[in-house]
Coordinates of N, CA and C in Angstrom, one line a residue:
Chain A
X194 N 3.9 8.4 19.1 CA 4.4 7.7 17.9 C 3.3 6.7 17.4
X195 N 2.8 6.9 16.0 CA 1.9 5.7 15.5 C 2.5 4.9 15.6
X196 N 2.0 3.7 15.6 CA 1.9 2.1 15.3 C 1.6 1.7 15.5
X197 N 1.4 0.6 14.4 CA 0.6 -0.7 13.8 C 1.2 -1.6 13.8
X198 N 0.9 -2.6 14.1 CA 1.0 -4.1 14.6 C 0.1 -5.3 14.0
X199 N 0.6 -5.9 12.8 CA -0.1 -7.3 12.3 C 0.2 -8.6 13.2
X200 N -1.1 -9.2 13.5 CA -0.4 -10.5 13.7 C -1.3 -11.7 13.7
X201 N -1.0 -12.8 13.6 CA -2.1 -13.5 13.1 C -2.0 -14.6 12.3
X202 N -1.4 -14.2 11.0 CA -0.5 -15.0 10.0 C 0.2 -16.1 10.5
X203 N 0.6 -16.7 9.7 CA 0.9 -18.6 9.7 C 0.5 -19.6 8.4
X204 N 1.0 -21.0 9.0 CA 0.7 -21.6 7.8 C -1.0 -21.9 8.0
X205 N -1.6 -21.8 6.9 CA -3.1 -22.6 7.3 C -2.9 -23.4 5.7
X206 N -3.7 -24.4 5.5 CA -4.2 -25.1 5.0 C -5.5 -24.5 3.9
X207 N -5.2 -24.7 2.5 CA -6.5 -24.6 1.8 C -7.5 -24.7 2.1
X208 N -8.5 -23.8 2.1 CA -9.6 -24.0 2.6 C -10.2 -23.1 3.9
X209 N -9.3 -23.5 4.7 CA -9.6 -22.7 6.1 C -9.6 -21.5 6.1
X210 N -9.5 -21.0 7.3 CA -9.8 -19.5 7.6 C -9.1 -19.0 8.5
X211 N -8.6 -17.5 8.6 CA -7.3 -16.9 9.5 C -8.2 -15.9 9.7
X212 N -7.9 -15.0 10.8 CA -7.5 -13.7 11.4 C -7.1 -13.1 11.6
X213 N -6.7 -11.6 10.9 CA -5.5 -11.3 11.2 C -6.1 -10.1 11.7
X214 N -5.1 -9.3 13.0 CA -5.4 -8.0 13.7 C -4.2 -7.3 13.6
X215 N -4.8 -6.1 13.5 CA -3.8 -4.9 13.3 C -4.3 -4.3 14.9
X216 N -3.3 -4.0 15.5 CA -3.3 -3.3 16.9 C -2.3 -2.2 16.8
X217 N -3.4 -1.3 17.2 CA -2.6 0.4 16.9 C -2.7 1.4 17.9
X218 N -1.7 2.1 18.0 CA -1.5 3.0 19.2 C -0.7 4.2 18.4
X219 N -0.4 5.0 20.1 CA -0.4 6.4 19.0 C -1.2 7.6 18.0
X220 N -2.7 7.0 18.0 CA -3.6 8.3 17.2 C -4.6 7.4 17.9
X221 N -5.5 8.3 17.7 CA -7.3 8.0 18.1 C -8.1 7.2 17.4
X222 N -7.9 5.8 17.2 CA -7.9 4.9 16.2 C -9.4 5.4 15.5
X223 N -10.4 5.7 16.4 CA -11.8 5.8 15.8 C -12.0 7.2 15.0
X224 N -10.8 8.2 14.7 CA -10.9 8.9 13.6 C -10.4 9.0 12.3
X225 N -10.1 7.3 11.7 CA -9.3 7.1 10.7 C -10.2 5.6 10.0
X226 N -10.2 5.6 9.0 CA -9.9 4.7 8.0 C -9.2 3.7 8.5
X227 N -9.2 2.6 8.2 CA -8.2 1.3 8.3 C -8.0 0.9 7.0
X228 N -6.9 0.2 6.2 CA -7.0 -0.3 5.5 C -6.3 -2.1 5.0
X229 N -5.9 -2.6 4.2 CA -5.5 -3.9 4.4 C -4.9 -3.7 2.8
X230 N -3.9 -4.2 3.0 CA -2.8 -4.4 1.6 C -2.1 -6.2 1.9
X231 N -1.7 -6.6 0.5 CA -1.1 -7.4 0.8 C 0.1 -7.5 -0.1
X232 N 1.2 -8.3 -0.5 CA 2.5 -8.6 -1.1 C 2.3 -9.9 -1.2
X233 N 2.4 -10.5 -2.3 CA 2.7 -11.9 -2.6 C 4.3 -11.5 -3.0
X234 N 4.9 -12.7 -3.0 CA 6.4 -13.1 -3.1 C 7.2 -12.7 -4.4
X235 N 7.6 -11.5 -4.4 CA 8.0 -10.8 -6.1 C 7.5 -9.6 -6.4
X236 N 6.5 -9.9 -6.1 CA 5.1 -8.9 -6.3 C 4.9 -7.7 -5.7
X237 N 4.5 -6.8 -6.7 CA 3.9 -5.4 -5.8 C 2.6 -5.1 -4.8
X238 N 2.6 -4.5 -4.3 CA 1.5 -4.5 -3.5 C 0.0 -4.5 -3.9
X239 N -0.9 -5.1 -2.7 CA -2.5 -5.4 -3.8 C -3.1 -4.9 -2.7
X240 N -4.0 -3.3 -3.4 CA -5.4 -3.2 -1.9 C -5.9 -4.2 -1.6
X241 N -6.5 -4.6 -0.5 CA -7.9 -5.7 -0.2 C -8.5 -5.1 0.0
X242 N -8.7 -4.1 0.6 CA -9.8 -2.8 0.7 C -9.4 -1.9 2.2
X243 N -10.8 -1.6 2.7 CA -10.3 -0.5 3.8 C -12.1 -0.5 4.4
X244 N -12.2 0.1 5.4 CA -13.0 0.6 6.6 C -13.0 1.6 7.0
X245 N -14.7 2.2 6.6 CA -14.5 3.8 7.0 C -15.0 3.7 8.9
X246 N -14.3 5.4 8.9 CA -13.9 5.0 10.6 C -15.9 4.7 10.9
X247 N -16.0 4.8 12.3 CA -17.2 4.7 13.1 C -18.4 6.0 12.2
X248 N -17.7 7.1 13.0 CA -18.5 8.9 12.1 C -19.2 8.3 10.9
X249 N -17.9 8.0 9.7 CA -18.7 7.9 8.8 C -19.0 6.5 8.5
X250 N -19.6 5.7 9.0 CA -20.7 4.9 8.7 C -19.9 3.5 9.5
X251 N -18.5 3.4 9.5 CA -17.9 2.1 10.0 C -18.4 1.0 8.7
X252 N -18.5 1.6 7.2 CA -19.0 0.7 6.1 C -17.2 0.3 5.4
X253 N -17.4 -0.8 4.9 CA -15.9 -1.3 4.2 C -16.4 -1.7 2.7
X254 N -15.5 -1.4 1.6 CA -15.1 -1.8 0.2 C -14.2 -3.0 0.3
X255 N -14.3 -3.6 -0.6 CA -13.4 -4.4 -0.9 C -12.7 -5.2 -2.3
X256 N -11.5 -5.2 -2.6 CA -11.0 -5.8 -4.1 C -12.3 -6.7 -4.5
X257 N -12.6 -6.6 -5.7 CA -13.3 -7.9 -6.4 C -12.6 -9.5 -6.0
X258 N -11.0 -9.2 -6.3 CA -10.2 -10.4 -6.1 C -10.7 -11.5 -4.1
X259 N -11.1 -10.3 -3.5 CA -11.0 -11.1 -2.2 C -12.9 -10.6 -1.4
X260 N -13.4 -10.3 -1.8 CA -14.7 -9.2 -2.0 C -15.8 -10.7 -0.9
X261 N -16.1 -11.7 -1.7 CA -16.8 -12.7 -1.0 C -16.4 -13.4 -0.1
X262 N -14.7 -13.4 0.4 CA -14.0 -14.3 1.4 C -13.7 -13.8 2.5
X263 N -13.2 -12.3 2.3 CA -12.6 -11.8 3.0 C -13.6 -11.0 3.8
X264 N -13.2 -10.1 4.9 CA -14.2 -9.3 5.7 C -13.1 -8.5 6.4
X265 N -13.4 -7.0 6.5 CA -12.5 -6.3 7.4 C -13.6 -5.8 8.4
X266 N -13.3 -5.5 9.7 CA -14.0 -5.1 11.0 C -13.4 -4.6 11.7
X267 N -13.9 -3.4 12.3 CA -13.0 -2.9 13.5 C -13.4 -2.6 14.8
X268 N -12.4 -2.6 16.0 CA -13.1 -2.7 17.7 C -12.4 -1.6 18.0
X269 N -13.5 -0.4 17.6 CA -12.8 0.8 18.1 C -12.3 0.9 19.6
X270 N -13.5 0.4 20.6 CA -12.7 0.2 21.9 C -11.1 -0.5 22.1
X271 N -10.7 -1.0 21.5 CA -9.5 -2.0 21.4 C -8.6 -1.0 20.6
X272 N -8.9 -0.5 19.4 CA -7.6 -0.1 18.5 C -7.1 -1.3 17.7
X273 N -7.7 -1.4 17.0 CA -8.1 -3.2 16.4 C -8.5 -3.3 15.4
X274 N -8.2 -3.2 14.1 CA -8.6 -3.4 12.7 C -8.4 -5.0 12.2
X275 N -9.6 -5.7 11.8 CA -9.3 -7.2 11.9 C -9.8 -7.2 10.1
X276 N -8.6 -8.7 9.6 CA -9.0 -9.1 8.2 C -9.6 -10.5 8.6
X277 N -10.7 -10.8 8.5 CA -11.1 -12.2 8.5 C -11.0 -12.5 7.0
X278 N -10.6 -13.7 6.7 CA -10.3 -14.5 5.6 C -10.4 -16.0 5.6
X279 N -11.2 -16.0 4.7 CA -12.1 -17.4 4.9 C -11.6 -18.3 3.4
X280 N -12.2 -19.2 3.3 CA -12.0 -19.9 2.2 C -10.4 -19.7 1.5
X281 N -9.5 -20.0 2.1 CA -8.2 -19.1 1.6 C -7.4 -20.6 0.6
X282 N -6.8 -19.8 -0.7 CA -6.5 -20.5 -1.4 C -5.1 -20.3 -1.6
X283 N -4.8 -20.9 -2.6 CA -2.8 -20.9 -2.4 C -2.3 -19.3 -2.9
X284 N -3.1 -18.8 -3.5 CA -2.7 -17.9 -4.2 C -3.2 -16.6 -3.3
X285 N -3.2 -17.1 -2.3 CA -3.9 -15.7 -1.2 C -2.2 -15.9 -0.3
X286 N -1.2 -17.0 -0.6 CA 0.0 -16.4 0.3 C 0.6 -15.3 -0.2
X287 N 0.6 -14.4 1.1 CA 1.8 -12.6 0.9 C 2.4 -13.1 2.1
X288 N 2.1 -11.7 2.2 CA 2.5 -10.5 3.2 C 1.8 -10.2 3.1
X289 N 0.6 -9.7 4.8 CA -0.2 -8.6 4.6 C 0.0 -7.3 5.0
X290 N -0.6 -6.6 5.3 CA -0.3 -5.2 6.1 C -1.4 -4.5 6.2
X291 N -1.4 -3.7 7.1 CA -3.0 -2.8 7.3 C -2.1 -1.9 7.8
X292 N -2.6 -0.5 7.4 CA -2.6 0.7 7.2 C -3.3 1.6 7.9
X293 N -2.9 2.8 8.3 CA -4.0 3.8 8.8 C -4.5 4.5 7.7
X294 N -5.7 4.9 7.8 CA -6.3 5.8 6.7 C -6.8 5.2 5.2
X295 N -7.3 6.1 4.4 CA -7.2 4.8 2.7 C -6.7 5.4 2.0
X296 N -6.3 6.9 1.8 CA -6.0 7.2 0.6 C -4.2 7.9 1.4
X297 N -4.5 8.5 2.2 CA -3.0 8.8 2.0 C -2.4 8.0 3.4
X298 N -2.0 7.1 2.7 CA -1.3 6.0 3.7 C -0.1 6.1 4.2
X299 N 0.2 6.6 5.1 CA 1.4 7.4 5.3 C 2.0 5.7 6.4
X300 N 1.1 5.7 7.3 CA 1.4 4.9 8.6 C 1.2 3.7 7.5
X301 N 2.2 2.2 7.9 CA 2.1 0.6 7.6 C 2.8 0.3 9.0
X302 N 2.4 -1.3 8.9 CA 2.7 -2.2 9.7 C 3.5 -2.8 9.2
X303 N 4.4 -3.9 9.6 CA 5.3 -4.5 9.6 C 5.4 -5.8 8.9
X304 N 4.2 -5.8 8.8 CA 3.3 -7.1 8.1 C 3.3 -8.3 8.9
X305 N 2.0 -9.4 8.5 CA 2.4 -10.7 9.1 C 2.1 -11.7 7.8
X306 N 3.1 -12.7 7.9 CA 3.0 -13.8 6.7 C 2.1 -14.8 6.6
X307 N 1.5 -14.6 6.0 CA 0.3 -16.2 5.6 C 0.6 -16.8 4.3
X308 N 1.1 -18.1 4.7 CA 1.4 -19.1 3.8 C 0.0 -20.5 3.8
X309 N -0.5 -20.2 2.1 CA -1.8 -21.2 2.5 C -1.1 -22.4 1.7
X310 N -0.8 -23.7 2.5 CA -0.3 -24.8 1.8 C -1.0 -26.1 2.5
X311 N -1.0 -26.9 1.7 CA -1.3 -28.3 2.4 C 0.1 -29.2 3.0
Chain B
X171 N -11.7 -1.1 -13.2 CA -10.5 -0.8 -12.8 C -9.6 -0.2 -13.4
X172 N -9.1 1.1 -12.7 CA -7.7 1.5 -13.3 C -6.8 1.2 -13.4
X173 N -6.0 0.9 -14.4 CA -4.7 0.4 -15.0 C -3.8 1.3 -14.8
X174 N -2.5 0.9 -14.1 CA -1.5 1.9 -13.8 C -0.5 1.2 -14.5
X175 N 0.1 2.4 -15.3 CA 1.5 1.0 -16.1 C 2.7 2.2 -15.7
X176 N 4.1 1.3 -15.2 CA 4.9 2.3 -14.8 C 5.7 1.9 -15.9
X177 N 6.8 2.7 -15.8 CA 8.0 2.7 -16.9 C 9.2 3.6 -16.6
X178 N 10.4 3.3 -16.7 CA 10.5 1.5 -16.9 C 10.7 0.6 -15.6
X179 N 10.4 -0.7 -16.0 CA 10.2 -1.7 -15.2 C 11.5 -2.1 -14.2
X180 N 12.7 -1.5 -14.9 CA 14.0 -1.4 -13.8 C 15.0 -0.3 -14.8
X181 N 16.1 0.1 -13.6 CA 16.5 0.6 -14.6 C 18.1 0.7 -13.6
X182 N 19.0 1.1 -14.3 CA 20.7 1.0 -13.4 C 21.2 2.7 -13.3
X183 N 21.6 3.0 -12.6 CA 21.6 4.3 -12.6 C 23.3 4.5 -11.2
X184 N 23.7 5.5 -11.2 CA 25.0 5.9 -10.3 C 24.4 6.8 -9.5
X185 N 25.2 6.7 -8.1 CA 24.9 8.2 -7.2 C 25.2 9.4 -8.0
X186 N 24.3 10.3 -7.9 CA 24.3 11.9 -8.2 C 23.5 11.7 -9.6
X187 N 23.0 11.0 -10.3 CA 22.4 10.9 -11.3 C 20.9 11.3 -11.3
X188 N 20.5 11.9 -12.3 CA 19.0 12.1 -12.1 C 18.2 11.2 -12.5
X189 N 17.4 10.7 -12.0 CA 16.4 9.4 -12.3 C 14.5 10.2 -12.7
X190 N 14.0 9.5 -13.3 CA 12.8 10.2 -13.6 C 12.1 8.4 -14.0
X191 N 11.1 8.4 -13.6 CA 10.1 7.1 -13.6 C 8.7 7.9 -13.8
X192 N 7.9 7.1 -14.7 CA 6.7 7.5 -15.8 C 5.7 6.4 -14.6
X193 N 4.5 7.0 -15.0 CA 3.5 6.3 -14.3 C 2.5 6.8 -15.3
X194 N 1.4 5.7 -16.2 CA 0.3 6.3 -16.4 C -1.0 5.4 -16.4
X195 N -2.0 6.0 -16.5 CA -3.2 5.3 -15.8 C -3.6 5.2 -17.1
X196 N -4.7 4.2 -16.6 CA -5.8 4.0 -18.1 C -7.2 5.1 -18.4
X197 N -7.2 5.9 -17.7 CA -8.2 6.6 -17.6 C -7.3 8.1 -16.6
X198 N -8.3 9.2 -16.6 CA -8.4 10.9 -15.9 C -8.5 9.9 -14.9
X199 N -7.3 10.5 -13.5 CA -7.9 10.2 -12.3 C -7.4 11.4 -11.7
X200 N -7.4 12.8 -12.5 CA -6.9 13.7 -12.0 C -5.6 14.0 -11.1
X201 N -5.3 14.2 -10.1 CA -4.4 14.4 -9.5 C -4.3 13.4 -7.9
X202 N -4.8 12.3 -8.4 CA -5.1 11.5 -7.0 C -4.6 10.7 -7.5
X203 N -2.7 10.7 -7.0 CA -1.7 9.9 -7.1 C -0.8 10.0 -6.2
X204 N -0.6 8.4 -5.6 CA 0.6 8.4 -4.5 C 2.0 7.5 -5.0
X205 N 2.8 7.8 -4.4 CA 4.4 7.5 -4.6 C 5.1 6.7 -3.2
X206 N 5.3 5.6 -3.7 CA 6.3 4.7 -2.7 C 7.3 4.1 -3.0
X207 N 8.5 4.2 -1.8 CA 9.5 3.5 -2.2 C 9.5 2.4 -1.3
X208 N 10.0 1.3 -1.6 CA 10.2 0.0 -1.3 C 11.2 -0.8 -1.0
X209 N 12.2 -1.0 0.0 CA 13.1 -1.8 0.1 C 13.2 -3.4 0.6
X210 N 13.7 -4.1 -0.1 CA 13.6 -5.6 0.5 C 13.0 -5.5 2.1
X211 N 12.5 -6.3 2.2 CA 12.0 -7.1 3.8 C 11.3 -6.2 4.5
X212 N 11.0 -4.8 3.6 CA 10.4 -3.6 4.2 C 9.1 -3.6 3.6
X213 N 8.3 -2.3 4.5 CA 7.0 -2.5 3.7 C 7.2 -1.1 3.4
X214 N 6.2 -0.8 2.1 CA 6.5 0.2 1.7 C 6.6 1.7 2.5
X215 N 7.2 2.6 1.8 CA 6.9 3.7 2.7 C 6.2 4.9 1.7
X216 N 5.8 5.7 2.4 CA 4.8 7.0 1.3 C 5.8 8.0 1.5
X217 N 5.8 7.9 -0.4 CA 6.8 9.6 -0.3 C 5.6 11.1 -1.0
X218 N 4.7 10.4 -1.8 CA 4.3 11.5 -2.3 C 2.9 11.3 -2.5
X219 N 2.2 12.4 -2.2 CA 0.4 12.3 -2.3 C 0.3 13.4 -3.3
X220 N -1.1 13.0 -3.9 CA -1.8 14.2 -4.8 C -0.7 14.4 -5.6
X221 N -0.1 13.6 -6.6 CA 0.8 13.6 -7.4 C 2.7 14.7 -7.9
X222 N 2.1 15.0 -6.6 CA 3.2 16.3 -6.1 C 3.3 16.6 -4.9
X223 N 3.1 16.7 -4.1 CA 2.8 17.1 -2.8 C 4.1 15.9 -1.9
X224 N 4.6 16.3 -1.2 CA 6.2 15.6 -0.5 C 5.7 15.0 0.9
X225 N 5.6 14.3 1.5 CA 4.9 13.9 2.4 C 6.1 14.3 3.2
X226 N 5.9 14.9 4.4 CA 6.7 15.1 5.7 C 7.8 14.7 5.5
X227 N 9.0 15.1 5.7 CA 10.2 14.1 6.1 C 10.9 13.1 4.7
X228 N 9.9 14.0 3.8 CA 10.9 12.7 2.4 C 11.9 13.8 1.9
X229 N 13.0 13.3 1.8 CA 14.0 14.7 1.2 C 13.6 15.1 -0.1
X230 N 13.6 16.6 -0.7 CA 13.1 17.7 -1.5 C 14.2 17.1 -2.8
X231 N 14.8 16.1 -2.6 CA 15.5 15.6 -4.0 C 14.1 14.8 -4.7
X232 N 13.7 14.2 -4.0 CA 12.2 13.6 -4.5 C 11.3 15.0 -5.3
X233 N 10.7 14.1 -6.4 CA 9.8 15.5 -6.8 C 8.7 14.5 -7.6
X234 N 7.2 14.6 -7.2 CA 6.6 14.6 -8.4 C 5.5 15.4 -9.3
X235 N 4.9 15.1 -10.8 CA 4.3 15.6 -11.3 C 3.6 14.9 -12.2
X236 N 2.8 15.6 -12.8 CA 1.7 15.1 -13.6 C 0.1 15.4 -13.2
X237 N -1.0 15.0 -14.2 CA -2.4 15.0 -13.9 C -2.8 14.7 -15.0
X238 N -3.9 13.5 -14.9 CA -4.8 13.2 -15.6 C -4.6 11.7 -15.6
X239 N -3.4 11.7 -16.8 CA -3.3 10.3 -17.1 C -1.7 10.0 -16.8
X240 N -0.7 11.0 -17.1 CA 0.7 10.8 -17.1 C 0.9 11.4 -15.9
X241 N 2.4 11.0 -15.6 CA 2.5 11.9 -14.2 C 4.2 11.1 -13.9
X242 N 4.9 11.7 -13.4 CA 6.4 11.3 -13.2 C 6.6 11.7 -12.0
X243 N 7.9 10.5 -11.1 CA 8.6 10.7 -9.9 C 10.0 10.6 -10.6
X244 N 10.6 12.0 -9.8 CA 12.2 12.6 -10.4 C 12.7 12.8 -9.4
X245 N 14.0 11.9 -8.9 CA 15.0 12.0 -8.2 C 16.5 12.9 -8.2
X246 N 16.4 13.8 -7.7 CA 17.0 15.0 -8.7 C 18.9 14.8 -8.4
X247 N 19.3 13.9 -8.0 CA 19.9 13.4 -7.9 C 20.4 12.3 -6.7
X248 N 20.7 10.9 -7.4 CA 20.3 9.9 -6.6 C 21.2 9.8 -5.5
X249 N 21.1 9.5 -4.2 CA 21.6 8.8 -3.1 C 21.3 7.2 -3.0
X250 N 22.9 7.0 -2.2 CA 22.8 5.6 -2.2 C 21.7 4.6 -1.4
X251 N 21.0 5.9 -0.3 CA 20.0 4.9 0.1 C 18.6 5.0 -0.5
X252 N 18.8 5.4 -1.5 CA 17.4 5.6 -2.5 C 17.7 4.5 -3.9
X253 N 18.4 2.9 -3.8 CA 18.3 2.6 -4.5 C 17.2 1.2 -4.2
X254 N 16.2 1.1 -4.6 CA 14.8 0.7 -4.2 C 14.0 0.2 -5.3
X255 N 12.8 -0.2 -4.9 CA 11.8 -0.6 -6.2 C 11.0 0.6 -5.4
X256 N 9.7 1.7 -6.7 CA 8.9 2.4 -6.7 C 7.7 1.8 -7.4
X257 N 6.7 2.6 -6.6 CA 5.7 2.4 -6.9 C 4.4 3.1 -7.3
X258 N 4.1 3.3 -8.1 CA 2.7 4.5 -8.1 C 1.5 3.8 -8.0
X259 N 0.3 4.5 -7.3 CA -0.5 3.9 -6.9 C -2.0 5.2 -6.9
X260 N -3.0 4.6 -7.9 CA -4.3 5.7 -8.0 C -5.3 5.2 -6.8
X261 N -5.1 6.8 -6.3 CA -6.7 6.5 -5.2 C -7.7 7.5 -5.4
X262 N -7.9 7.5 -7.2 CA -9.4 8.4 -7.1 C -10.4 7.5 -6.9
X263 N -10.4 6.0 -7.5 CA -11.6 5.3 -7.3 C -10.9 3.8 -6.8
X264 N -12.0 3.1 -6.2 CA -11.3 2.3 -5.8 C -12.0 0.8 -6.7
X265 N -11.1 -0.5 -7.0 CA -10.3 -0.7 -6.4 C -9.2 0.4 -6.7
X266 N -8.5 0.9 -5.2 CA -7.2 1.6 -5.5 C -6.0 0.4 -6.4
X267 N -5.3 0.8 -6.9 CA -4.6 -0.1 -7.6 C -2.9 -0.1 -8.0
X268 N -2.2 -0.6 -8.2 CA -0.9 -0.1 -8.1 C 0.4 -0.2 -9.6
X269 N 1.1 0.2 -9.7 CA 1.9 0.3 -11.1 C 2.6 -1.0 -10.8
X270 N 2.9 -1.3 -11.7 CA 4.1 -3.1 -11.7 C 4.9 -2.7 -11.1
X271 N 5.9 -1.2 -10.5 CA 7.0 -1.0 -10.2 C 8.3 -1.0 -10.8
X272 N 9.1 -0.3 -10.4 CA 10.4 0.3 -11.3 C 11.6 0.2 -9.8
X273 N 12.0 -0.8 -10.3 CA 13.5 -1.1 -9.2 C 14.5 -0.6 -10.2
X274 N 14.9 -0.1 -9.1 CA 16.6 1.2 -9.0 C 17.5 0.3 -9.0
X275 N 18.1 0.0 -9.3 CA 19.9 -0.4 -9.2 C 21.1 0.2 -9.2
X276 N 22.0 -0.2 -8.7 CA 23.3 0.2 -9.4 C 24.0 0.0 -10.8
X277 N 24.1 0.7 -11.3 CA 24.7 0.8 -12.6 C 26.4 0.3 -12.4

């Protein structure tokens, strides 16, 4: 059975910086895509981008909106797709989620919540 | 970036009713369109790829269509646990991007 597992999320403080890991079992993590979505509160879902597997290049895209702050990485040994998120501002609180694959996203996680407040 | 605009943005509807929701893009993204439904506290789930195509396990009341610019998800008659917010979402180029959504209700 796939699954994905966010976790990481919490309150941080303007400014600072989180880590969030997706931990996945169930498929061969190093022949898939990862990707990162998020939900702010109301709101429909927002790509942040995704990570091509190891094969093809282990290179990541990412939204314009999060492009300079953010960073996705993965530890194929582990089964481990990480969102580093730096400089995080109020308008970066969702829901995130990371995904298997980029285009047909079948598998999500459960999400974990980051709230950026002072 | 491609613009996805859905329609309509909610709508009230009864079991056994057929439902049809509009999705269209600002630009040809061909047939590289996916379909999700949404329930509170949930994350979304994938019902449909390549703008027609039924992903595993979603019931055949689901249906969609379209290519280019327009493209529709039609519920050929609704069940009560398919009352949800939808979403269409283009992954010809990226940023991938997503429609404002169309929440189901009860009528």
């Amino acid at each position: 059975e796939v699954q994905l597992v966010e976790s990481g999320g919490g309150l941080v403080q303007p400014g600072r910086s989180l880590r969030l890991s997706c931990r996945t079992s169930g498929f061969t993590f190093g022949d898939f895509a990862m990707s990162w979505f998020r939900q702010a509160p109301g709101k429909g879902p927002e790509w942040l981008g995704f990570i091509r597997s190891t094969p093809y290049g282990g290179t990541a895209e990412y939204a314009a909106s999060v492009e300079r702050r953010f960073t996705i990485s993965r530890d194929d040994s582990k089964s481990i797709a990480y969102l580093q998120m730096n400089s995080l501002k109020s308008e970066d609180t969702a829901i995130y989620y990371c995904t298997r694959d980029h285009k047909r996203t079948v598998y999500w996680g459960q999400g974990t919540l980051v709230t950026v407040s002072s | 970036d491609i613009q996805m605009t859905q329609s309509p943005s909610s709508l009230s509807a009864s079991v056994g009713d057929r439902v049809t929701i509009t999705c269209r893009a600002s630009q040809s993204i061909s047939g590289y369109l996916n379909w999700y439904q949404q329930k509170s506290g949930q994350a979304p789930k994938f019902l449909i790829y390549g703008a027609s195509i039924l992903q595993s396990g979603v019931p055949s009341r689901f249906s969609g269509s379209g290519s280019g610019t327009d493209f529709t998800l039609t519920i050929s008659s609704l069940q009560p646990e398919d009352f949800a917010t939808y979403y269409c979402q283009q992954t010809y180029s990226t940023p991938l991007t997503f429609g404002g959504g169309t929440k189901v209700d009860f009528k």
